[in-house]
Coordinates of C-alpha atoms in Angstrom, one line a residue:
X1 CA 0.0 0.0 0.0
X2 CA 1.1 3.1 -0.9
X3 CA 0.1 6.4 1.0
X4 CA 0.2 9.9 -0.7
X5 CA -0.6 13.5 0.1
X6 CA -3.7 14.6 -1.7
X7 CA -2.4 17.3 -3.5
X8 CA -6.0 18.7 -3.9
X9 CA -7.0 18.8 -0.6
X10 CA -3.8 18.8 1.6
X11 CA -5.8 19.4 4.9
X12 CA -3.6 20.3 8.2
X13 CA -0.4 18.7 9.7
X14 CA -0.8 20.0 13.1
X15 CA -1.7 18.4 15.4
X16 CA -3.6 15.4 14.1
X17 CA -5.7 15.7 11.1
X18 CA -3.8 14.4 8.0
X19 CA -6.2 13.9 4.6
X20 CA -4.4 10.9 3.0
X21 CA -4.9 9.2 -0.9
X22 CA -4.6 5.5 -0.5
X23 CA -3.8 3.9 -3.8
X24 CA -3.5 -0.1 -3.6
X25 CA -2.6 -2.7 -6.8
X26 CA -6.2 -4.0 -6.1
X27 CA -8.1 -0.8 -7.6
X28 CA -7.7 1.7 -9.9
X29 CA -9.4 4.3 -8.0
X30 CA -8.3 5.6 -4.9
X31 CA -10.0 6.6 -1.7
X32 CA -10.2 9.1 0.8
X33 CA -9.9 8.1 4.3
X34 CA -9.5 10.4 7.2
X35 CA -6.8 8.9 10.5
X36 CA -5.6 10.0 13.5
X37 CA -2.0 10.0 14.8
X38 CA -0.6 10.4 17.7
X39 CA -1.1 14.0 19.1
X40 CA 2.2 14.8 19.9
X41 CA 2.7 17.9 18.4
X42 CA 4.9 17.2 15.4
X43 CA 4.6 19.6 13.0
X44 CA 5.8 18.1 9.9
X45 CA 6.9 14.4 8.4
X46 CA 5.3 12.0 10.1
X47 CA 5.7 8.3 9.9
X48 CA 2.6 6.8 8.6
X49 CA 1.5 3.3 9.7
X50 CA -0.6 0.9 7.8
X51 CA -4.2 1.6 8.1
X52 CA -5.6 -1.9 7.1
X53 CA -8.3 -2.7 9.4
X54 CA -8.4 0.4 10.9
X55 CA -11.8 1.5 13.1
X56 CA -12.6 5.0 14.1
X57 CA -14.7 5.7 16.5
X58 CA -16.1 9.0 17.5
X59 CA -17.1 9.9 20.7
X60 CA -17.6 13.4 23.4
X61 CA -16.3 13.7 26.6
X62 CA -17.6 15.7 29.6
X63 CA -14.6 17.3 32.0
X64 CA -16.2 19.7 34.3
X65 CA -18.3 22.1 32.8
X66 CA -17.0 21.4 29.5
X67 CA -18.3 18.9 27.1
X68 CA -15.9 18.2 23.9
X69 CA -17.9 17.1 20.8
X70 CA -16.6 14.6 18.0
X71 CA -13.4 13.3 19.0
X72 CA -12.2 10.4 17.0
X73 CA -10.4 7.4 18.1
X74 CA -8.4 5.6 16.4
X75 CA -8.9 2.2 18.0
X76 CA -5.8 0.5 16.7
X77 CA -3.9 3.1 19.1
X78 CA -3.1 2.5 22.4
X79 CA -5.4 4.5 25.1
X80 CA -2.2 6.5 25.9
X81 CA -2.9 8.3 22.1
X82 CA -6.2 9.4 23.2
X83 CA -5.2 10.6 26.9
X84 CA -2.8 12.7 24.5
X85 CA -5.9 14.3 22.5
X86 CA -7.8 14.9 25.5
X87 CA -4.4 16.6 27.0
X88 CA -4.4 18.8 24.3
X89 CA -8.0 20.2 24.5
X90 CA -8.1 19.8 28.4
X91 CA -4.4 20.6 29.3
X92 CA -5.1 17.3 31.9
X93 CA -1.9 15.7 32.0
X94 CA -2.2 11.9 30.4
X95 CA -1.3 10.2 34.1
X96 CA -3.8 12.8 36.0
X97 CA -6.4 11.7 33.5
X98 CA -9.0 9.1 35.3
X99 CA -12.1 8.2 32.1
X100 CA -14.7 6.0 33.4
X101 CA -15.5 3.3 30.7
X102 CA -16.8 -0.3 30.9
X103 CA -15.0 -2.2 33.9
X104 CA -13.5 0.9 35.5
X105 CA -10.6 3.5 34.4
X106 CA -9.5 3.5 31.3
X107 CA -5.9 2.1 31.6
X108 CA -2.8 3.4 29.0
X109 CA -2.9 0.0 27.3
X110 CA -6.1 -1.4 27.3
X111 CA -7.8 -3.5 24.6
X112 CA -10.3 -1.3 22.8
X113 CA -12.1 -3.9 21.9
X114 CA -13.0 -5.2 25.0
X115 CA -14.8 -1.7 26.2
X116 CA -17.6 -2.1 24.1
X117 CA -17.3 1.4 23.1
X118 CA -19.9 3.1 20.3
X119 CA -20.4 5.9 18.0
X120 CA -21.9 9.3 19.4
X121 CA -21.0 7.5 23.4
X122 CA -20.5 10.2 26.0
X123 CA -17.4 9.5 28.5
X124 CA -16.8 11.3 31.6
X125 CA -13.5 12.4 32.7
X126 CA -12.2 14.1 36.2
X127 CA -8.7 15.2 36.5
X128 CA -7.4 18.6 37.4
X129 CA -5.2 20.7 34.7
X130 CA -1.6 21.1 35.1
X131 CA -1.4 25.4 34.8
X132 CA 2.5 24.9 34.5
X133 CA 1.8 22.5 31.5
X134 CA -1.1 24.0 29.6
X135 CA -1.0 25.0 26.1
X136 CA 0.0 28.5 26.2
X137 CA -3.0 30.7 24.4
X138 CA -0.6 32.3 21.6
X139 CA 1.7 30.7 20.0
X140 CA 5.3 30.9 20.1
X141 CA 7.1 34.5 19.2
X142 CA 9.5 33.7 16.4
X143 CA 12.9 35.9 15.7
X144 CA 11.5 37.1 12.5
X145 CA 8.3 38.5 13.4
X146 CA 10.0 40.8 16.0
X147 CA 11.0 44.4 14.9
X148 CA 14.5 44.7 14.0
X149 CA 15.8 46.4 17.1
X150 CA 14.1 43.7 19.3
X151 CA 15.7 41.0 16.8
X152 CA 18.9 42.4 17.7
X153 CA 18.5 42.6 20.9
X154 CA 17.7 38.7 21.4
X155 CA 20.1 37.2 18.8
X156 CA 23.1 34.9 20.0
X157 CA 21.9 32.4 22.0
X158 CA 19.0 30.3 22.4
X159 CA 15.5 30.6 24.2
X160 CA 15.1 28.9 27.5
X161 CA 12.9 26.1 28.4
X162 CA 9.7 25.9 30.7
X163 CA 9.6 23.5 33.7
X164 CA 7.1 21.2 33.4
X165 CA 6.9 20.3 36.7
X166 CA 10.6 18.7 38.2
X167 CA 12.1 18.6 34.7
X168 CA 15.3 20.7 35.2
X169 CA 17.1 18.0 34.8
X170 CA 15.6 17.8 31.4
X171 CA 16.1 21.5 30.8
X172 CA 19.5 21.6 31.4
X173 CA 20.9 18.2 29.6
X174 CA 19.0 19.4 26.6
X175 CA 20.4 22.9 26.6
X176 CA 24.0 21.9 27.2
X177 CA 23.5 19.3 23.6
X178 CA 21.9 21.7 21.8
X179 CA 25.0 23.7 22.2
X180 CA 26.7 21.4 19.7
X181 CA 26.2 22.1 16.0
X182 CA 27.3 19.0 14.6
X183 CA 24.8 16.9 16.5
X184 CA 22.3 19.9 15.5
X185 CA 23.7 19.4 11.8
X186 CA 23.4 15.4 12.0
X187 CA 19.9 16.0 13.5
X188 CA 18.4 18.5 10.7
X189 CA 19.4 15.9 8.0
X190 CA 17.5 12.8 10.2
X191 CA 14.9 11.7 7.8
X192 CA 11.6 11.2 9.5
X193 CA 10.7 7.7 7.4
X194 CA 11.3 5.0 10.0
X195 CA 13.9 2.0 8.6
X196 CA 13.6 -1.2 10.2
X197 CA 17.0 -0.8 11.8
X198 CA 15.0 2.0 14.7
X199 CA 12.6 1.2 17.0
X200 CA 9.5 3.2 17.1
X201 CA 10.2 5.1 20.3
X202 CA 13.8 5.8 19.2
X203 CA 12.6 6.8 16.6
X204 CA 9.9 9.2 17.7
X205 CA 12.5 10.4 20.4
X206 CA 15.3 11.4 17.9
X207 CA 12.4 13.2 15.7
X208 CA 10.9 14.9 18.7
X209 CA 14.5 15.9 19.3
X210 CA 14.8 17.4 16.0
X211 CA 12.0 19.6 16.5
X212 CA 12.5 21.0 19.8
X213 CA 16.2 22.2 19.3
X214 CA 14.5 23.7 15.8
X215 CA 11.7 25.6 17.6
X216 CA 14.4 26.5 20.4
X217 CA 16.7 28.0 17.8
X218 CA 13.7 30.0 16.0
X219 CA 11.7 31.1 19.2
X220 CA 12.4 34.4 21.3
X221 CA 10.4 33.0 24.2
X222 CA 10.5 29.9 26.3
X223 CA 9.3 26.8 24.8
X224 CA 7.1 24.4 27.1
X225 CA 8.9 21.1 25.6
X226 CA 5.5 19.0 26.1
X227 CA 5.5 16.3 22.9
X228 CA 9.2 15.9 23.7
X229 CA 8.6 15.2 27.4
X230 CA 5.9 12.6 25.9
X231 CA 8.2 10.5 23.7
X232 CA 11.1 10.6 26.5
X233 CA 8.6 9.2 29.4
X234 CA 7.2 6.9 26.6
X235 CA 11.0 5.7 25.5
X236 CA 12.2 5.2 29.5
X237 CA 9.4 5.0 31.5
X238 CA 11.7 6.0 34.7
X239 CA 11.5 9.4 33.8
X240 CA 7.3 9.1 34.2
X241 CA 7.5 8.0 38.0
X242 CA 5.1 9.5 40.2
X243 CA 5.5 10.5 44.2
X244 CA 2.2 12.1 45.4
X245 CA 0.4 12.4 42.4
X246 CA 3.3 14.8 40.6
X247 CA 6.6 13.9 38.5
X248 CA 9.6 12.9 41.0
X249 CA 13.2 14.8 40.1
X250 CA 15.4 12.7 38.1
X251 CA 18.8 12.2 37.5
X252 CA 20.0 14.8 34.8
X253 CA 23.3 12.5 34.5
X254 CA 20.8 9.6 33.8
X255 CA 19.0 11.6 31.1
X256 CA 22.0 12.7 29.4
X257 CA 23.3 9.0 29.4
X258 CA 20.0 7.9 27.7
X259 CA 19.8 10.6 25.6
X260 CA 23.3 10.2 23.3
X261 CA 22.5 6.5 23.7
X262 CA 18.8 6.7 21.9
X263 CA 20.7 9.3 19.3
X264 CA 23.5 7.3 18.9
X265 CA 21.1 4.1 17.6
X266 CA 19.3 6.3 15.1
X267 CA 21.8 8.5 13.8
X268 CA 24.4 5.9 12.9
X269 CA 22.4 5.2 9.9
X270 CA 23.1 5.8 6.5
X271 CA 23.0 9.6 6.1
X272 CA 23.9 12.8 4.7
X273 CA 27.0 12.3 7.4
X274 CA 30.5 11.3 6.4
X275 CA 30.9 9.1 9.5
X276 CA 29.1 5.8 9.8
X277 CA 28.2 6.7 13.8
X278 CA 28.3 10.2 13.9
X279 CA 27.4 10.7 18.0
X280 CA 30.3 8.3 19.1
X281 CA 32.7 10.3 16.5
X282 CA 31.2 13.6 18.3
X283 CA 31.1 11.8 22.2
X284 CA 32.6 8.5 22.2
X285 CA 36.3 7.6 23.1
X286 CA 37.8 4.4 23.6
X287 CA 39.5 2.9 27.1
X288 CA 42.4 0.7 26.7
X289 CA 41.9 -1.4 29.7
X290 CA 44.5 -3.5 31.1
X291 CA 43.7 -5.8 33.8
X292 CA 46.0 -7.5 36.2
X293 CA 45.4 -10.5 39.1
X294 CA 46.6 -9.6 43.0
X295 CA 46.8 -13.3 43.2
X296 CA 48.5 -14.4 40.5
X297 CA 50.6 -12.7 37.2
X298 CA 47.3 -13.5 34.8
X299 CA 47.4 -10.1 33.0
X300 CA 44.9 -9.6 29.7
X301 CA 43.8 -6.1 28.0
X302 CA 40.3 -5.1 26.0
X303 CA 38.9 -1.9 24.7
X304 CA 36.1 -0.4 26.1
X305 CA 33.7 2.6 24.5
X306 CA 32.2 4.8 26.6
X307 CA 30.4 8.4 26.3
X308 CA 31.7 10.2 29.1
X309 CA 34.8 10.0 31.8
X310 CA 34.2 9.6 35.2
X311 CA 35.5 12.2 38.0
X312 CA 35.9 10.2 41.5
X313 CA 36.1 12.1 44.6
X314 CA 37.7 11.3 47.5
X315 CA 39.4 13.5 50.4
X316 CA 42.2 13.5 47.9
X317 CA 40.8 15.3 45.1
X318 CA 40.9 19.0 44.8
X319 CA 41.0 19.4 41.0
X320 CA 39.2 17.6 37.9
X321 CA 42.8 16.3 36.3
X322 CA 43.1 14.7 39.8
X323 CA 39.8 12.9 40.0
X324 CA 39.9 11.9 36.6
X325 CA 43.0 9.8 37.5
X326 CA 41.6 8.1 40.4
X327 CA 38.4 7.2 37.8
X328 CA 41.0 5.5 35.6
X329 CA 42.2 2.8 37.9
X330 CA 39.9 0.9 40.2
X331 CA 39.6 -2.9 41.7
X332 CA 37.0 -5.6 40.0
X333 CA 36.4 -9.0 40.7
X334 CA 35.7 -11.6 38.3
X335 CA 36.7 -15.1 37.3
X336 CA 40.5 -16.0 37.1
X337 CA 41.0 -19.0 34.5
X338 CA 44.3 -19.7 36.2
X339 CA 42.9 -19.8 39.8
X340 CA 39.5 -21.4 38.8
X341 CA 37.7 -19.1 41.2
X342 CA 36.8 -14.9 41.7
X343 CA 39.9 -13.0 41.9
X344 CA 40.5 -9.5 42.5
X345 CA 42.1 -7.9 39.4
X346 CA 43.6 -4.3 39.6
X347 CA 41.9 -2.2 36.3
X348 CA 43.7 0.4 35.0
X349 CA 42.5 2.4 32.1
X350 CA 44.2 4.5 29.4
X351 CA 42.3 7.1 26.7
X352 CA 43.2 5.4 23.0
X353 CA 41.0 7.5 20.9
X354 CA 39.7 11.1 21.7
X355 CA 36.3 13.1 21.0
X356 CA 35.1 16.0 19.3
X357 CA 33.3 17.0 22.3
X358 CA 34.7 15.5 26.1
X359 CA 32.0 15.0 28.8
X360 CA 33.3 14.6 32.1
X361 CA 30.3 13.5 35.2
X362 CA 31.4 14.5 38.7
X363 CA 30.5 11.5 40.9
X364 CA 28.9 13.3 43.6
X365 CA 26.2 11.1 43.9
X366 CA 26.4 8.1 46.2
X367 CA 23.6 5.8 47.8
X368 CA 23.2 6.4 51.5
X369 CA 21.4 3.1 53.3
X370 CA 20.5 4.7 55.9
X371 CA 18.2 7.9 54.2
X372 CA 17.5 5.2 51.6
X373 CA 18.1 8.0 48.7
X374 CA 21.5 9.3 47.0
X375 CA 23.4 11.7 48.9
X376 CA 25.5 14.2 47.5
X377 CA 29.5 14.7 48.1
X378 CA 30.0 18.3 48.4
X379 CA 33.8 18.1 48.0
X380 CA 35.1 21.0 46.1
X381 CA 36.5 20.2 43.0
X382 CA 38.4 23.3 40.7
X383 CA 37.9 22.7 36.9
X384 CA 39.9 24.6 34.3
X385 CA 38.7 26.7 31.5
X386 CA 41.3 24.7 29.6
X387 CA 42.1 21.0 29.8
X388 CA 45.3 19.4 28.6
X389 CA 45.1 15.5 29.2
X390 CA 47.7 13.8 27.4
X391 CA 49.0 12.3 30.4
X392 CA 46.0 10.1 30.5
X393 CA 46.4 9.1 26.7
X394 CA 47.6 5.6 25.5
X395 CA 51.5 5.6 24.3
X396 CA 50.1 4.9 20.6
X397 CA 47.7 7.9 21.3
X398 CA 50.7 10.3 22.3
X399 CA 53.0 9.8 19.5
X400 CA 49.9 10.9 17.3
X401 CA 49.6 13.8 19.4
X402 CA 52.9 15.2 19.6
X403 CA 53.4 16.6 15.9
X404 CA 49.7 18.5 16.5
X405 CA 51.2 19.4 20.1
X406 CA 53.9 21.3 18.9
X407 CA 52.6 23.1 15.9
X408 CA 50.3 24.3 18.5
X409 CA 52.9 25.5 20.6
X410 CA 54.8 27.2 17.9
X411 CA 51.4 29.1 17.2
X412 CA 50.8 30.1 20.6
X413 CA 54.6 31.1 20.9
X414 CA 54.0 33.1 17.7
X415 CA 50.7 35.2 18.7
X416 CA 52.6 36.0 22.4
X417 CA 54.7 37.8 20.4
X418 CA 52.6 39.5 18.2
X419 CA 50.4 40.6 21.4
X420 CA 53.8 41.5 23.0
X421 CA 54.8 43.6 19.5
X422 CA 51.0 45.4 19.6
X423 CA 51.6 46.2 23.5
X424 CA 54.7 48.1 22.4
X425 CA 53.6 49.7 19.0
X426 CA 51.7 53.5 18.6
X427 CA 47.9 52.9 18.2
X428 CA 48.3 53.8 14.4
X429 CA 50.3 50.7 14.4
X430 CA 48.3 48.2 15.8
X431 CA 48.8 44.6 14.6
X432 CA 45.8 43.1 13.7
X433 CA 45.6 39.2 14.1
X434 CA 43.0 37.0 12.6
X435 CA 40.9 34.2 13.8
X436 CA 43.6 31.7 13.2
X437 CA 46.0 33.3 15.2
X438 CA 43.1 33.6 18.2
X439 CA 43.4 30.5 20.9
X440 CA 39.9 29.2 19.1
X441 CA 37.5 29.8 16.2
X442 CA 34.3 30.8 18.2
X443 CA 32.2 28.8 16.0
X444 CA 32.4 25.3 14.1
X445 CA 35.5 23.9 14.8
X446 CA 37.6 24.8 18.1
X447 CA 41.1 25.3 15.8
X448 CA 43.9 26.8 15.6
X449 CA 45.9 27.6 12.6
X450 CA 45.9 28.7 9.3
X451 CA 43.1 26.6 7.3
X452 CA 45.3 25.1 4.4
X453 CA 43.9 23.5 1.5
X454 CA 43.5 20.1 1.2
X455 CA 44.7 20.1 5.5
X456 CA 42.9 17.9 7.9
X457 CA 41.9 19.0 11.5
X458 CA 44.0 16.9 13.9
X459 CA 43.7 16.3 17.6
X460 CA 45.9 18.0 20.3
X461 CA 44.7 16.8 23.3
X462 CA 43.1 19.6 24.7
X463 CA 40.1 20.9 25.3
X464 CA 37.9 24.1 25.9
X465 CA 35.3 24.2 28.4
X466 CA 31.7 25.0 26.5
X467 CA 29.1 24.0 28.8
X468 CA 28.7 23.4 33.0
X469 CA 25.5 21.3 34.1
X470 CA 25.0 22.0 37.8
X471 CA 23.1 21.0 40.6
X472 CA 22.1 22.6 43.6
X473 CA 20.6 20.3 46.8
X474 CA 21.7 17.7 48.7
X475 CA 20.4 14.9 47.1
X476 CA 20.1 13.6 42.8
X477 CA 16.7 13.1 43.5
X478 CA 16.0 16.5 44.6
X479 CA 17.2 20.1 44.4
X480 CA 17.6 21.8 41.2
X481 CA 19.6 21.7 37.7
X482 CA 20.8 24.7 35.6
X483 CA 23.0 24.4 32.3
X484 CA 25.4 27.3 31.7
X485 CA 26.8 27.4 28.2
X486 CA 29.4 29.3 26.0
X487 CA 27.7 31.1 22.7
X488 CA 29.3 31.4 19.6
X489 CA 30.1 35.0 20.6
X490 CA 32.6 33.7 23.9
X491 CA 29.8 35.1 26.1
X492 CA 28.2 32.2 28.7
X493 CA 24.8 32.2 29.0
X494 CA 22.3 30.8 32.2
X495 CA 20.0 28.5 31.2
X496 CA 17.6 28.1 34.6
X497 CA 14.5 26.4 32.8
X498 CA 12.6 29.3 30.9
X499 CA 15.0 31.9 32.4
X500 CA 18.1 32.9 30.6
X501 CA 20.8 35.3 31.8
X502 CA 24.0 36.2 30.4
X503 CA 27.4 35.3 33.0
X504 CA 31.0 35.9 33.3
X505 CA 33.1 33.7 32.3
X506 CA 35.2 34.2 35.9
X507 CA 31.7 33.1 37.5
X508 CA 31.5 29.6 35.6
X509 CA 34.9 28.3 37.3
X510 CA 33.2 29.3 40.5
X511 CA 30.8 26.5 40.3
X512 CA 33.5 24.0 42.0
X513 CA 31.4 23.1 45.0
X514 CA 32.3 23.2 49.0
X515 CA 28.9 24.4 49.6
X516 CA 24.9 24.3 49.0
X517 CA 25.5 26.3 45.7
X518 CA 25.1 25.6 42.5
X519 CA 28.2 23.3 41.5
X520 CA 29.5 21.1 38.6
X521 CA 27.4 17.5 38.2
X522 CA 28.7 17.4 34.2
X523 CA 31.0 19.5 32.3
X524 CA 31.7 19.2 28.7
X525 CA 34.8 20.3 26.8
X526 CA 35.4 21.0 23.1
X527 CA 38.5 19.6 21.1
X528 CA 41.2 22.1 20.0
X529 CA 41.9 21.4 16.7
X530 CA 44.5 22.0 14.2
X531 CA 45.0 22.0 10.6
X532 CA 47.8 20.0 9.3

């Protein structure tokens, strides 16, 4: 079966009324049928599945004083796809949502067919509507529609994001990846076809991702992030958890974790991209691990991929480099071939590929028996603006970095001396330097170098800091998360749910901890490149 757009009558994409021409090898004249998809707020390119078999049924629903006429249902649709419709008319919250049917409450995946539901049938529904949540009554303000001084006056960085009740942890995990244009770039050439490769909800999440850091990049106000918050809760149902009737906090680190792995599944496919797997080129490194036996000289090695490092603290650690260190090596027990029983095996661990973009989680977070909840380390830990960590690189890794290393050097050696030369020269003498003798391009790659033809970007090992993900509270499963993030323009920017406010870059390094403040939970560093 073949679905088309009736190019006659196109009807509406948004939110759920689509006018489809169904041509089949069976007839020679098509028909019009009129379906329902899920109302999730996609505003463009959705995945159409089979409608063979398909019943509609149309029904009205009384919610307080309010009676809403001629809803369809699409029966071969979960119930969660109509708590979704009546979320958008009611601004009820799906999981708030109690509709008396045959048997009881209408559960998310109930069998349609086995509530003996008619045409023209009145349900009742009770719930109370979620102001922080509803639909706001005009529509988003877009960049363009603004007058040019109030354009101005809003470009460089993007619009914030409204809390939908305890998801700041959300907020800020999305704001610090939209800060990334290649994933934005990878993301803007997903096509919205499903291949058999994707699950649906990966899917749906990667698309719903595609369309929020769109509307964030057009909008001058703050976006309420509803149909994404859907598809998340619907992909990892953790994230839907209850306490009292309202969303509990969540772990941002946990979010962040799920979120590159759902991308990484879908955007690995065959795309406009030149690599294969384009979110472990952009996140991913590899760990050399080598593991050794306390009891015996048994020693093997393996390579391990992983998204992020891990910072450990302990009374010991006072900076990031430090932590980092004490996150490569550890003690594991598993079985010893030799011995023919669990050993103890010393792991230590050695970077053997490097990112475009390093993430680096702050283990602050640690489960306390006796509160029964994870408490948090307050420990502070200092984090540079600037992170060199070739000490933690495999020897095979080095001797690729060295020749990168010191043409780097030789550059920064190079523009000391023109900044010492300008110091020293008459103003009408001023040495002007370009953006390739600057420590880093602002935008696109973070390079140094003169861009020669035909030359390749090449890693040195270090890395700029572009975005701080911070919590504030004594516990992950409480207090509050912020995402502070570095703009094209140098200037960092505040990202506290639907408020946004512009920083110092001296305050950002001030976010180490030792207190109830806000402090570091992830950072995220950007690879200084050079052409060679």
């Amino acid at each position: 079966m073949v679905i088309k757009p009736d190019p006659n009558q196109p009807g509406s994409t948004h939110p759920v009324r689509i006018l489809a021409y169904i041509e089949t090898k069976k007839e020679e004249e098509g028909k019009f049928f009129f379906f329902d998809i899920a109302c999730l707020g996609f505003k463009k390119e959705i995945n159409l599945v089979s409608l063979q078999h398909q019943t509609m049924l149309t029904v009205s629903v009384k919610w307080q004083k309010k009676v809403f006429e001629s809803i369809e249902i699409d029966t071969s649709q979960p119930p969660f796809v109509f708590k979704a419709q009546l979320y958008d008319l009611s601004g009820v919250p799906p999981e708030r949502q109690k509709i008396m049917v045959k048997g009881g409450l209408l559960k998310d995946d109930a069998d349609w067919s086995t509530l003996g539901l008619k045409n023209g049938q009145k349900l009742m529904m009770m719930g109370t509507a979620d102001e922080i949540v509803k639909a706001p009554e005009k529509g988003p303000v877009f960049m363009e529609d603004l007058p040019e001084e109030q354009q101005a006056a809003n470009l460089g960085y993007s619009a914030g994001l409204v809390n939908l009740g305890n998801t700041c942890y959300m907020n800020s995990t999305m704001q610090c990846l939209i800060s990334v244009p290649e994933l934005k770039s990878e993301l803007s050439n997903y096509q919205s076809a499903r291949t058999k490769d994707v699950d649906q909800t990966s899917h749906m999440l990667t698309v719903a991702t595609r369309e929020l850091f769109s509307e964030l990049d057009k909008s001058v106000k703050a976006v309420a992030p509803m149909p994404f918050w859907m598809v998340l809760q619907k992909k990892y149902p953790q994230f839907a958890q209850l306490h009292n009737g309202n969303h509990m906090q969540q772990d941002a680190e946990e979010c962040w974790t799920q979120m590159l792995y759902t991308l990484s599944q879908s955007l690995k496919l065959p795309s406009p991209s030149e690599d294969p797997d384009a979110v472990k080129a952009l996140f991913g490194l590899n760990l050399l691990n080598r593991l050794h036996c306390q009891e015996s000289s048994e020693e093997s090695s393996e390579t391990e991929s992983v998204f992020s490092l891990k910072c450990h603290i302990s009374h010991e650690v006072n900076h990031l480099h430090e932590g980092l260190k004490h996150g490569l090596k550890g003690e594991l027990e598993k079985t010893s071939p030799s011995l023919g029983r669990t050993a103890v095996y010393v792991k230590e661990s050695l970077i053997d590929s490097l990112p475009r973009y390093l993430t680096v989680q702050f283990v602050r977070f640690f489960w306390k028996r006796e509160s029964n909840q994870k408490a948090k380390i307050l420990r502070k830990v200092d984090y540079p603006l600037e992170l060199d960590i070739y000490d933690l690189c495999s020897e095979d890794l080095r001797k690729k970095l060295e020749a990168p290393r010191q043409k780097l050097r030789d550059i920064e050696g190079q523009k000391l001396g023109l900044q010492a030369s300008a110091k020293s020269s008459s103003k009408g003498d001023d040495v002007k330097m370009t953006d390739a003798e600057g420590s880093s391009n602002q935008s696109g790659e973070s390079s140094t170098g003169d861009q020669q033809e035909g030359a390749s970007p090449h890693m040195t090992g270090i890395y700029d800091l572009v975005s701080v993900l911070t919590h504030k509270g004594r516990s992950a499963d409480s207090g509050h998360y912020v995402a502070w993030v570095k703009q094209e323009s140098g200037k960092w920017v505040q990202y506290d749910d639907a408020n946004t406010s512009l920083q110092r870059g001296e305050d950002i390094i001030k976010l180490s901890g030792g207190g109830d403040w806000h402090m570091a939970y992830i950072v995220m560093y950007k690879a200084r490149l050079i052409s060679m």
